[in-house]
Amino acid sequence: MNIVNGFVVDRSAGARIPGTRAFVALAAEPLVEPQDNSPSSPSSQPSNNQPSSGLPKIESLKGEDAFRNFLNQDDRLTMVKFYSPRCKSCQKFGMQYKRIGKEIGELTSRNSDGTESTVREGEIRMAEMEYGTNKEFCKSLGITKLPSVHFYSNGKLVDGFPCGPKKIGKLLDKLTMYRSMTPTELEFEADMNQGSALGDSVLETLNQGLNIEVTDKPTLNSF
């Protein structure tokens, strides 16, 4: 694929992949932390052409119940970041994560009475979970490196991988691909992921039988 006029072009198909202009700008431009009280001026309009004023809504999840409830609230593609506040890579990636939310996520504004109003529904839903206060649950989800990102659809895990700030391109490629999929295709991806997870579980059981030590402390990415 090549980038032409801000779009990703599949030469083999001779067609542009929609919804990628904002991602090209995101990967190419310096990252700026969004200001809480004044909307930033993004390099391009969100893909749904709605106003970009407002702050990205990134739900902070605490505990398994909150996590499961959040996934089941909506059938939109959901992205969850796992991080540690003491991890420098997590801090840098956090700024990139917010910019993705600014481009295609849900935007909200705060009213004078302290309540929030939705400015834009967004194509995807975004959340984050701090590893240290949710250690056992994060371990059960297979989190071994920080920061990491998981994609979910209809409560099912579609994909998950470590994602330091230098690997933002991989995340944007995945996000573009999953946004273009139908619910049926995403469900198929989730089922494939579950099959792979089962294989990993069997391998871990075999390793334990061979007395191979497996650490439960996540690795903080330096990339």
Short mmCIF file of C-alpha atoms in Angstrom, two decimals:
data_model
loop_
_atom_site.label_atom_id
_atom_site.label_comp_id
_atom_site.label_asym_id
_atom_site.label_seq_id
_atom_site.Cartn_x
_atom_site.Cartn_y
_atom_site.Cartn_z
CA MET A 1 0.00 0.00 0.00
CA ASN A 2 1.06 3.62 -0.61
CA ILE A 3 -0.02 6.99 0.78
CA VAL A 4 -1.42 9.36 -1.84
CA ASN A 5 -2.84 12.76 -0.86
CA GLY A 6 -3.30 11.63 2.69
CA PHE A 7 -5.07 8.38 1.83
CA VAL A 8 -3.86 4.81 1.98
CA VAL A 9 -4.11 3.35 -1.52
CA ASP A 10 -4.22 -0.37 -2.21
CA ARG A 11 -2.47 -0.60 -5.58
CA SER A 12 -3.66 -4.17 -6.12
CA ALA A 13 -7.30 -3.18 -5.77
CA GLY A 14 -6.99 0.31 -7.25
CA ALA A 15 -9.15 1.84 -4.52
CA ARG A 16 -8.73 4.06 -1.52
CA ILE A 17 -9.41 2.78 1.96
CA PRO A 18 -11.79 5.26 3.62
CA GLY A 19 -11.28 6.86 7.00
CA THR A 20 -7.47 6.94 7.00
CA ARG A 21 -6.58 10.60 6.38
CA ALA A 22 -6.72 11.44 10.09
CA PHE A 23 -4.49 8.48 10.92
CA VAL A 24 -1.83 9.56 8.43
CA ALA A 25 -1.75 12.99 10.08
CA LEU A 26 -1.65 11.41 13.53
CA ALA A 27 1.38 9.28 12.74
CA ALA A 28 3.27 12.05 10.95
CA GLU A 29 2.77 15.10 13.17
CA PRO A 30 4.24 15.87 16.63
CA LEU A 31 1.94 14.81 19.42
CA VAL A 32 0.36 17.46 21.62
CA GLU A 33 -1.48 16.72 24.86
CA PRO A 34 -5.11 17.86 24.48
CA GLN A 35 -5.95 20.82 26.73
CA ASP A 36 -8.84 20.32 29.14
CA ASN A 37 -10.42 23.76 28.76
CA SER A 38 -9.81 24.63 25.12
CA PRO A 39 -10.41 22.31 22.15
CA SER A 40 -7.36 21.68 20.02
CA SER A 41 -7.28 22.19 16.27
CA PRO A 42 -6.79 18.75 14.70
CA SER A 43 -4.86 18.45 11.46
CA SER A 44 -7.91 17.00 9.73
CA GLN A 45 -11.61 16.59 10.35
CA PRO A 46 -12.88 13.35 11.96
CA SER A 47 -13.91 10.74 9.45
CA ASN A 48 -17.61 11.18 10.22
CA ASN A 49 -17.37 14.94 9.47
CA GLN A 50 -18.93 15.96 12.79
CA PRO A 51 -17.61 18.91 14.81
CA SER A 52 -14.41 18.09 16.68
CA SER A 53 -15.01 20.36 19.69
CA GLY A 54 -15.02 18.56 23.02
CA LEU A 55 -12.76 16.20 24.93
CA PRO A 56 -12.22 12.52 24.10
CA LYS A 57 -14.13 10.26 26.45
CA ILE A 58 -11.84 7.51 27.72
CA GLU A 59 -13.54 5.49 30.42
CA SER A 60 -11.39 4.56 33.42
CA LEU A 61 -12.21 0.97 34.40
CA LYS A 62 -11.67 -0.42 37.89
CA GLY A 63 -12.29 -4.10 38.49
CA GLU A 64 -13.71 -6.96 36.46
CA ASP A 65 -17.37 -5.97 36.92
CA ALA A 66 -16.80 -2.47 35.56
CA PHE A 67 -14.79 -3.94 32.70
CA ARG A 68 -17.47 -6.46 31.69
CA ASN A 69 -20.29 -3.93 32.07
CA PHE A 70 -18.48 -1.44 29.84
CA LEU A 71 -17.96 -4.02 27.08
CA ASN A 72 -21.61 -5.04 27.16
CA GLN A 73 -23.05 -1.51 27.11
CA ASP A 74 -22.57 -1.01 23.38
CA ASP A 75 -21.98 -3.06 20.22
CA ARG A 76 -19.45 -0.63 18.73
CA LEU A 77 -15.81 -1.60 18.33
CA THR A 78 -14.13 -1.01 21.69
CA MET A 79 -10.46 -0.32 22.41
CA VAL A 80 -8.95 -0.70 25.90
CA LYS A 81 -5.50 0.48 26.99
CA PHE A 82 -3.64 -1.22 29.85
CA TYR A 83 -0.97 0.94 31.47
CA SER A 84 1.02 1.96 34.53
CA PRO A 85 1.31 5.63 35.56
CA ARG A 86 5.01 5.08 36.37
CA CYS A 87 5.80 3.74 32.89
CA LYS A 88 7.35 6.40 30.61
CA SER A 89 6.29 4.55 27.46
CA CYS A 90 2.75 4.42 28.85
CA GLN A 91 2.79 8.18 29.39
CA LYS A 92 3.93 8.87 25.82
CA PHE A 93 1.49 6.38 24.37
CA GLY A 94 -1.29 7.93 26.45
CA MET A 95 -1.00 11.17 24.46
CA GLN A 96 -1.30 9.24 21.19
CA TYR A 97 -4.27 7.33 22.59
CA LYS A 98 -6.06 10.58 23.40
CA ARG A 99 -5.45 11.90 19.91
CA ILE A 100 -7.05 8.80 18.42
CA GLY A 101 -10.03 9.48 20.67
CA LYS A 102 -10.12 13.06 19.45
CA GLU A 103 -10.25 11.91 15.83
CA ILE A 104 -12.78 9.07 15.90
CA GLY A 105 -13.84 8.41 19.50
CA GLU A 106 -16.68 9.76 21.59
CA LEU A 107 -16.38 13.45 22.53
CA THR A 108 -17.96 15.11 25.54
CA SER A 109 -18.20 18.60 27.02
CA ARG A 110 -18.66 19.60 30.65
CA ASN A 111 -21.70 21.67 31.58
CA SER A 112 -21.76 24.45 34.16
CA ASP A 113 -23.54 22.14 36.64
CA GLY A 114 -20.72 19.58 36.42
CA THR A 115 -22.56 17.10 34.21
CA GLU A 116 -21.28 15.92 30.84
CA SER A 117 -22.94 16.19 27.45
CA THR A 118 -22.12 14.08 24.42
CA VAL A 119 -20.74 16.18 21.56
CA ARG A 120 -20.15 13.23 19.20
CA GLU A 121 -21.01 9.55 19.54
CA GLY A 122 -17.84 8.39 17.82
CA GLU A 123 -17.09 5.36 15.68
CA ILE A 124 -15.40 3.48 18.51
CA ARG A 125 -15.51 3.39 22.30
CA MET A 126 -12.32 3.79 24.32
CA ALA A 127 -11.31 2.88 27.85
CA GLU A 128 -8.23 2.32 29.99
CA MET A 129 -7.29 0.13 32.95
CA GLU A 130 -4.41 0.71 35.35
CA TYR A 131 -2.42 -2.49 35.86
CA GLY A 132 -1.27 -2.02 39.46
CA THR A 133 -4.74 -1.71 40.99
CA ASN A 134 -6.18 -4.48 38.78
CA LYS A 135 -3.20 -6.83 38.70
CA GLU A 136 -4.91 -10.21 39.02
CA PHE A 137 -7.61 -9.37 36.50
CA CYS A 138 -5.09 -7.97 34.00
CA LYS A 139 -3.04 -11.16 34.38
CA SER A 140 -6.17 -13.18 33.60
CA LEU A 141 -6.51 -11.19 30.37
CA GLY A 142 -2.98 -12.13 29.36
CA ILE A 143 -1.37 -8.72 29.93
CA THR A 144 2.39 -9.28 30.19
CA LYS A 145 3.77 -6.01 28.78
CA LEU A 146 2.84 -2.38 29.27
CA PRO A 147 1.39 -0.50 27.56
CA SER A 148 -0.91 -2.97 25.80
CA VAL A 149 -4.10 -2.56 23.79
CA HIS A 150 -7.10 -4.86 23.37
CA PHE A 151 -9.86 -4.63 20.76
CA TYR A 152 -13.33 -5.95 21.62
CA SER A 153 -16.56 -6.40 19.70
CA ASN A 154 -19.83 -7.41 21.37
CA GLY A 155 -17.89 -8.28 24.52
CA LYS A 156 -15.48 -10.63 22.72
CA LEU A 157 -11.73 -10.10 22.39
CA VAL A 158 -10.86 -9.47 18.75
CA ASP A 159 -7.15 -8.75 19.14
CA GLY A 160 -4.59 -7.67 21.70
CA PHE A 161 -0.89 -6.78 21.69
CA PRO A 162 1.77 -4.65 23.42
CA CYS A 163 1.87 -1.20 21.87
CA GLY A 164 4.61 1.26 22.80
CA PRO A 165 4.66 4.80 21.34
CA LYS A 166 7.00 3.77 18.50
CA LYS A 167 4.52 1.13 17.35
CA ILE A 168 1.62 3.52 16.85
CA GLY A 169 1.66 2.61 13.14
CA LYS A 170 0.73 -0.99 13.94
CA LEU A 171 -2.16 0.19 16.09
CA LEU A 172 -3.47 2.52 13.39
CA ASP A 173 -3.27 -0.24 10.77
CA LYS A 174 -5.22 -2.60 13.04
CA LEU A 175 -7.76 0.08 13.86
CA THR A 176 -8.33 0.90 10.20
CA MET A 177 -8.79 -2.79 9.39
CA TYR A 178 -11.24 -3.50 12.22
CA ARG A 179 -13.28 -0.36 11.51
CA SER A 180 -13.84 -1.63 7.96
CA MET A 181 -15.12 -5.04 9.11
CA THR A 182 -18.74 -6.06 9.51
CA PRO A 183 -19.98 -7.37 12.87
CA THR A 184 -19.91 -10.89 11.41
CA GLU A 185 -16.28 -10.51 10.34
CA LEU A 186 -15.32 -9.15 13.76
CA GLU A 187 -17.04 -12.08 15.44
CA PHE A 188 -15.03 -14.45 13.25
CA GLU A 189 -11.81 -12.66 14.28
CA ALA A 190 -12.84 -13.01 17.93
CA ASP A 191 -13.49 -16.74 17.51
CA MET A 192 -10.09 -17.18 15.87
CA ASN A 193 -8.51 -15.32 18.78
CA GLN A 194 -10.19 -17.63 21.29
CA GLY A 195 -8.80 -20.63 19.44
CA SER A 196 -5.31 -19.15 19.59
CA ALA A 197 -5.73 -18.38 23.30
CA LEU A 198 -6.70 -22.00 23.93
CA GLY A 199 -3.50 -23.15 22.26
CA ASP A 200 -1.47 -20.75 24.41
CA SER A 201 -3.18 -22.08 27.53
CA VAL A 202 -2.28 -25.66 26.64
CA LEU A 203 1.34 -24.60 26.01
CA GLU A 204 1.50 -22.82 29.37
CA THR A 205 0.18 -25.94 31.10
CA LEU A 206 2.88 -28.02 29.43
CA ASN A 207 5.53 -25.50 30.48
CA GLN A 208 4.37 -25.64 34.07
CA GLY A 209 4.57 -29.41 33.94
CA LEU A 210 8.19 -29.06 32.86
CA ASN A 211 8.81 -26.65 35.76
CA ILE A 212 9.51 -23.71 33.43
CA GLU A 213 9.16 -20.51 35.41
CA VAL A 214 6.71 -17.94 34.04
CA THR A 215 6.95 -14.46 35.56
CA ASP A 216 3.77 -12.58 36.48
CA LYS A 217 5.40 -9.15 36.43
CA PRO A 218 4.62 -7.20 33.24
CA THR A 219 7.47 -5.87 31.15
CA LEU A 220 7.53 -2.10 30.71
CA ASN A 221 8.13 -1.46 27.03
CA SER A 222 11.00 0.83 26.10
CA PHE A 223 9.93 1.15 22.45
#
